[in-house]
PDB file of C-alpha atoms in Angstrom:
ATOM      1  CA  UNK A  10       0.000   0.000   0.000  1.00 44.00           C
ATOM      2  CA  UNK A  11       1.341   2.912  -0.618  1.00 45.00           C
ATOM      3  CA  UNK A  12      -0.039   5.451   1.974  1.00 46.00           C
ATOM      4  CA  UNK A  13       3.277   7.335   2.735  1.00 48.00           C
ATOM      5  CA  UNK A  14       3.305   8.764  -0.344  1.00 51.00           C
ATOM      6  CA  UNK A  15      -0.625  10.179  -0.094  1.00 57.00           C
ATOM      7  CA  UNK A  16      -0.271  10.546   3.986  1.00 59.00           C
ATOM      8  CA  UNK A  17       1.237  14.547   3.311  1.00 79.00           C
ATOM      9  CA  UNK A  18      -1.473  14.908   0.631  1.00 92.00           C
ATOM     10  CA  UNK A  19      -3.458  17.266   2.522  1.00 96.00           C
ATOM     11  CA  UNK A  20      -7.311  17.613   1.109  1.00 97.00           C
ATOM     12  CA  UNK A  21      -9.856  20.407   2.265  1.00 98.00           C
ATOM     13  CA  UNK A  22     -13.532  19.826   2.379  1.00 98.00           C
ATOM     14  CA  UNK A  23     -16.079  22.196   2.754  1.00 97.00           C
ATOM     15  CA  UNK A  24     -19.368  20.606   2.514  1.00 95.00           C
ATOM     16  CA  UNK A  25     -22.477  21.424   4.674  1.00 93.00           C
ATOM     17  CA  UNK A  26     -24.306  18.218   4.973  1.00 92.00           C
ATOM     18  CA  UNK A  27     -22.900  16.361   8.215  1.00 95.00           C
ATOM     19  CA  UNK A  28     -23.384  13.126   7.110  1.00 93.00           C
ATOM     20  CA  UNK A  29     -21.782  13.589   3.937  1.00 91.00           C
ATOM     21  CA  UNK A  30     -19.087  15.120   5.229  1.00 95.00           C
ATOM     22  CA  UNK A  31     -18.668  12.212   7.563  1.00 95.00           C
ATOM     23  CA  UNK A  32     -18.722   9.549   4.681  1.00 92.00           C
ATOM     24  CA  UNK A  33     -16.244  11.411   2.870  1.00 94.00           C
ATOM     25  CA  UNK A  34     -14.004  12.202   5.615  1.00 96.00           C
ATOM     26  CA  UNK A  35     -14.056   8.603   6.362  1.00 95.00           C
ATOM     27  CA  UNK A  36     -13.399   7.769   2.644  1.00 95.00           C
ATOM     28  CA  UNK A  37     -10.501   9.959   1.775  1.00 96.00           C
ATOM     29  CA  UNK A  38      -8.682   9.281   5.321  1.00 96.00           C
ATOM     30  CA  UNK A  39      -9.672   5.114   4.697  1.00 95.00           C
ATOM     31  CA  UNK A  40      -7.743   6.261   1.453  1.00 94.00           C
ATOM     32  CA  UNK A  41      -4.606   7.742   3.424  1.00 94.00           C
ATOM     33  CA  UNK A  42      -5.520  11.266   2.361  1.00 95.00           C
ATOM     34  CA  UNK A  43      -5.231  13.683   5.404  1.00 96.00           C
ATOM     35  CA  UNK A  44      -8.483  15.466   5.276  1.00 97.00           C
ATOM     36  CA  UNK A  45      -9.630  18.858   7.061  1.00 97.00           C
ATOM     37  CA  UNK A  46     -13.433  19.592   6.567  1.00 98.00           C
ATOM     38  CA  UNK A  47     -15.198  22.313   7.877  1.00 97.00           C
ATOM     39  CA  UNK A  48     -19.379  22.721   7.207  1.00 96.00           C
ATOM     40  CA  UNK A  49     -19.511  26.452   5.444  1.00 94.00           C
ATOM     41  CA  UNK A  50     -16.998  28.094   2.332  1.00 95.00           C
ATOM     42  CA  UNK A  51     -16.807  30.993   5.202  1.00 96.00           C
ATOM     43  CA  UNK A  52     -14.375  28.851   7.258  1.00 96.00           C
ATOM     44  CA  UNK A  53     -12.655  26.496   4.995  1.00 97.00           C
ATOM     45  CA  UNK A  54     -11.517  29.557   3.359  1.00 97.00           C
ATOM     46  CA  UNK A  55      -9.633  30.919   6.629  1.00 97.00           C
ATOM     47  CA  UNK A  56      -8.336  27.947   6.487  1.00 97.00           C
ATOM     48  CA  UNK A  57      -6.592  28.209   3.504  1.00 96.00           C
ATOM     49  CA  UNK A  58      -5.327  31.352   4.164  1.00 96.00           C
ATOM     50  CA  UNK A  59      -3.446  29.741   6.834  1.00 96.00           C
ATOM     51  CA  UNK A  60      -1.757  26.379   5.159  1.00 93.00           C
ATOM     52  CA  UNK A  61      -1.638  25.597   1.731  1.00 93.00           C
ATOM     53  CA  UNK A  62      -3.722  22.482   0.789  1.00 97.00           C
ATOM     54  CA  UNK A  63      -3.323  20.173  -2.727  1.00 96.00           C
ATOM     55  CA  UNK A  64      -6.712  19.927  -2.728  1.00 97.00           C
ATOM     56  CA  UNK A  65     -10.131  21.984  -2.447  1.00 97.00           C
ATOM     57  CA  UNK A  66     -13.265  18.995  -2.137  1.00 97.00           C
ATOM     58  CA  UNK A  67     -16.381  21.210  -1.903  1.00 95.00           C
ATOM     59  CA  UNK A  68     -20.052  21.326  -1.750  1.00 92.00           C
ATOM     60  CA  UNK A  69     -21.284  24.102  -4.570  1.00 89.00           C
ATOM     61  CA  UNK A  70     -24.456  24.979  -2.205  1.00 87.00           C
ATOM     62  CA  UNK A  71     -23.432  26.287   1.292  1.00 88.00           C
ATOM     63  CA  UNK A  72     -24.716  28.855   3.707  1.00 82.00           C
ATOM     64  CA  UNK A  73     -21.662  32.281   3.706  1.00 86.00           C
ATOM     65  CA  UNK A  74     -19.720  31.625   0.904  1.00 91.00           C
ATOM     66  CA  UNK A  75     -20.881  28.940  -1.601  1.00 91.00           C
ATOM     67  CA  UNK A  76     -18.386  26.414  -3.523  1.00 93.00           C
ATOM     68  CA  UNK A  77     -18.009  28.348  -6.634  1.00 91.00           C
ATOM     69  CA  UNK A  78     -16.838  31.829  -4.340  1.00 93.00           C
ATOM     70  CA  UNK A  79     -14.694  29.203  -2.573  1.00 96.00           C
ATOM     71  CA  UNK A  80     -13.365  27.797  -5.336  1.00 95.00           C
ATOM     72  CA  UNK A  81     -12.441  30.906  -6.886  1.00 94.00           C
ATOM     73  CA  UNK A  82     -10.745  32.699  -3.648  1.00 95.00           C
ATOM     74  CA  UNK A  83      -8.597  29.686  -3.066  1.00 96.00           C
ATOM     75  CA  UNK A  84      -7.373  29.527  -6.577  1.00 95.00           C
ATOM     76  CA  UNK A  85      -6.473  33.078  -6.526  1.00 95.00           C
ATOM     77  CA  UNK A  86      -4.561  32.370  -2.940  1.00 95.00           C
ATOM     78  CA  UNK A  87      -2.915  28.646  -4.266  1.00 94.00           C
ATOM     79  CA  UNK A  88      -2.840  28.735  -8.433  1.00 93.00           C
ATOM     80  CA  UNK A  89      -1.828  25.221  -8.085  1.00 94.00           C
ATOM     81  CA  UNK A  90      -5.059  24.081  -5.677  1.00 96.00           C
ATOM     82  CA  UNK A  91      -6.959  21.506  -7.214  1.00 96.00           C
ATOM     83  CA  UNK A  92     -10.962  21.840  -7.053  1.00 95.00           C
ATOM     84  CA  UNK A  93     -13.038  18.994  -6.948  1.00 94.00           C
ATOM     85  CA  UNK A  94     -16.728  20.478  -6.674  1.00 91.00           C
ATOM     86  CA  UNK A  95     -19.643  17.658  -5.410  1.00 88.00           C
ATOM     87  CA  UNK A  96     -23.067  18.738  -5.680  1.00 83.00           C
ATOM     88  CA  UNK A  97     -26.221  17.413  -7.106  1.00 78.00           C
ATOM     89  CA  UNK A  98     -26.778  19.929  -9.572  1.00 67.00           C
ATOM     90  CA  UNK A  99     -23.724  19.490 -11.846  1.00 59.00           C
ATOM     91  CA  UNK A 100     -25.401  22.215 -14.016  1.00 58.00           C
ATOM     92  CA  UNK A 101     -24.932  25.170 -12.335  1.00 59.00           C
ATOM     93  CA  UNK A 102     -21.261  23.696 -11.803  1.00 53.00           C
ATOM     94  CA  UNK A 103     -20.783  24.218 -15.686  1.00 59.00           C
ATOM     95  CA  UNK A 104     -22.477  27.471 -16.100  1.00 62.00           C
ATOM     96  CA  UNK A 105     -19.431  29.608 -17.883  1.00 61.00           C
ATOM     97  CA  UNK A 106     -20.927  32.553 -15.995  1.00 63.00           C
ATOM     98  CA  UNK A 107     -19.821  31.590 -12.350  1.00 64.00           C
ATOM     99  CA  UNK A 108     -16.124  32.260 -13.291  1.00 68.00           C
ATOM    100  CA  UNK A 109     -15.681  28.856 -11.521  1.00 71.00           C
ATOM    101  CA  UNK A 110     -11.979  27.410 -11.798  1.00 75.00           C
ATOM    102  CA  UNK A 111     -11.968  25.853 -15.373  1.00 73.00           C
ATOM    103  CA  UNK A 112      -9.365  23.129 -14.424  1.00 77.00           C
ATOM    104  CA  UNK A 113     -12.028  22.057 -11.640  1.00 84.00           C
ATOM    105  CA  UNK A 114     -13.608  18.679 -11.742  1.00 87.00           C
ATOM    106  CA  UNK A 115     -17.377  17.986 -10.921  1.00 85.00           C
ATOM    107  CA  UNK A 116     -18.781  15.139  -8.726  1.00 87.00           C
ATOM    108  CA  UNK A 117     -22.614  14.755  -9.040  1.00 84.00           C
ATOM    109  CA  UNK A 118     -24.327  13.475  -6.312  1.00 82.00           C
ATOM    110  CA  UNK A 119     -25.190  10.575  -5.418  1.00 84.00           C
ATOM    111  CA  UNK A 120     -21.903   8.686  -5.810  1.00 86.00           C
ATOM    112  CA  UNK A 121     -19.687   6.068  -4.715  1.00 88.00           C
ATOM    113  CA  UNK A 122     -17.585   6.675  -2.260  1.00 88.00           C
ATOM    114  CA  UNK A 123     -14.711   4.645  -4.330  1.00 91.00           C
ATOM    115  CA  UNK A 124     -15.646   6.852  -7.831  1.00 92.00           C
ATOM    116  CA  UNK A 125     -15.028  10.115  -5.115  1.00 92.00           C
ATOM    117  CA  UNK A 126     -11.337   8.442  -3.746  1.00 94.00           C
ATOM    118  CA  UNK A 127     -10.820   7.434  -7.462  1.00 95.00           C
ATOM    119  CA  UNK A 128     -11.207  10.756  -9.204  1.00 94.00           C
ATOM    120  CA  UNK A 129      -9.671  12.430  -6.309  1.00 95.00           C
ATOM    121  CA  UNK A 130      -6.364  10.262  -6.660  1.00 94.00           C
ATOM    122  CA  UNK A 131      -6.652  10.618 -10.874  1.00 93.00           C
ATOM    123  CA  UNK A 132      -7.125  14.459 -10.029  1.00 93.00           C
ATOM    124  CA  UNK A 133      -4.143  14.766  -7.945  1.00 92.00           C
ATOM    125  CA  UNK A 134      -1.498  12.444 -10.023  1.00 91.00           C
ATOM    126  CA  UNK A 135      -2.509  14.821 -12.909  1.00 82.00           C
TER     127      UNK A 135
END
């Protein structure tokens, strides 16, 4: 297994929903991933401002700051953050409009939690 090399890959989820954000906590750490989550954009982004993550996971619809404002601030903090947006309504994900990160990668809900520790891996060995 090869968890020392994942172990100082260090994801951030925002995601609102407690029991999702249990299951994928659970998930990605199952995975070796070390995983900070936080239930609102507001927070996860003070977060970032304080450590650098390789890896943004977030919910698009959230109470303060939603996924897309998220998504955008931490790019603009960390060019080289990865964004992995999960949310049920992949189309307002895509909407060219939201200025959303263009590199990010969209999970639609529901999902397997091994298709959400697979893309995450494929998204950060790209």
């Amino acid at each position: 297994m090869n968890h020392q090399i994942q172990s100082s890959v260090k994801i951030l989820l925002a995601e609102d929903d407690n029991d999702m954000r249990r299951f994928l906590v659970k998930a990605l750490q199952n995975a070796g991933y070390a995983v900070i989550s936080f239930d609102n954009g507001l927070a996860a982004y003070n977060r970032l401002r304080e450590e650098p993550f390789e890896l943004l996971l977030t919910d698009i619809v959230m109470p303060e700051m939603d996924g897309i404002e998220l998504a955008r601030r931490a790019t603009e903090l960390d060019p080289d953050i990865k964004v992995m947006f999960i949310t049920g309504f992949a189309a307002v994900a895509l909407n060219p409009d939201n200025q959303a990160p263009r590199q990010a990668k969209i999970l639609s809900k529901p999902f397997h939690l091994r298709d959400l520790v697979n893309e995450v891996t494929r998204l950060l060995a790209a």
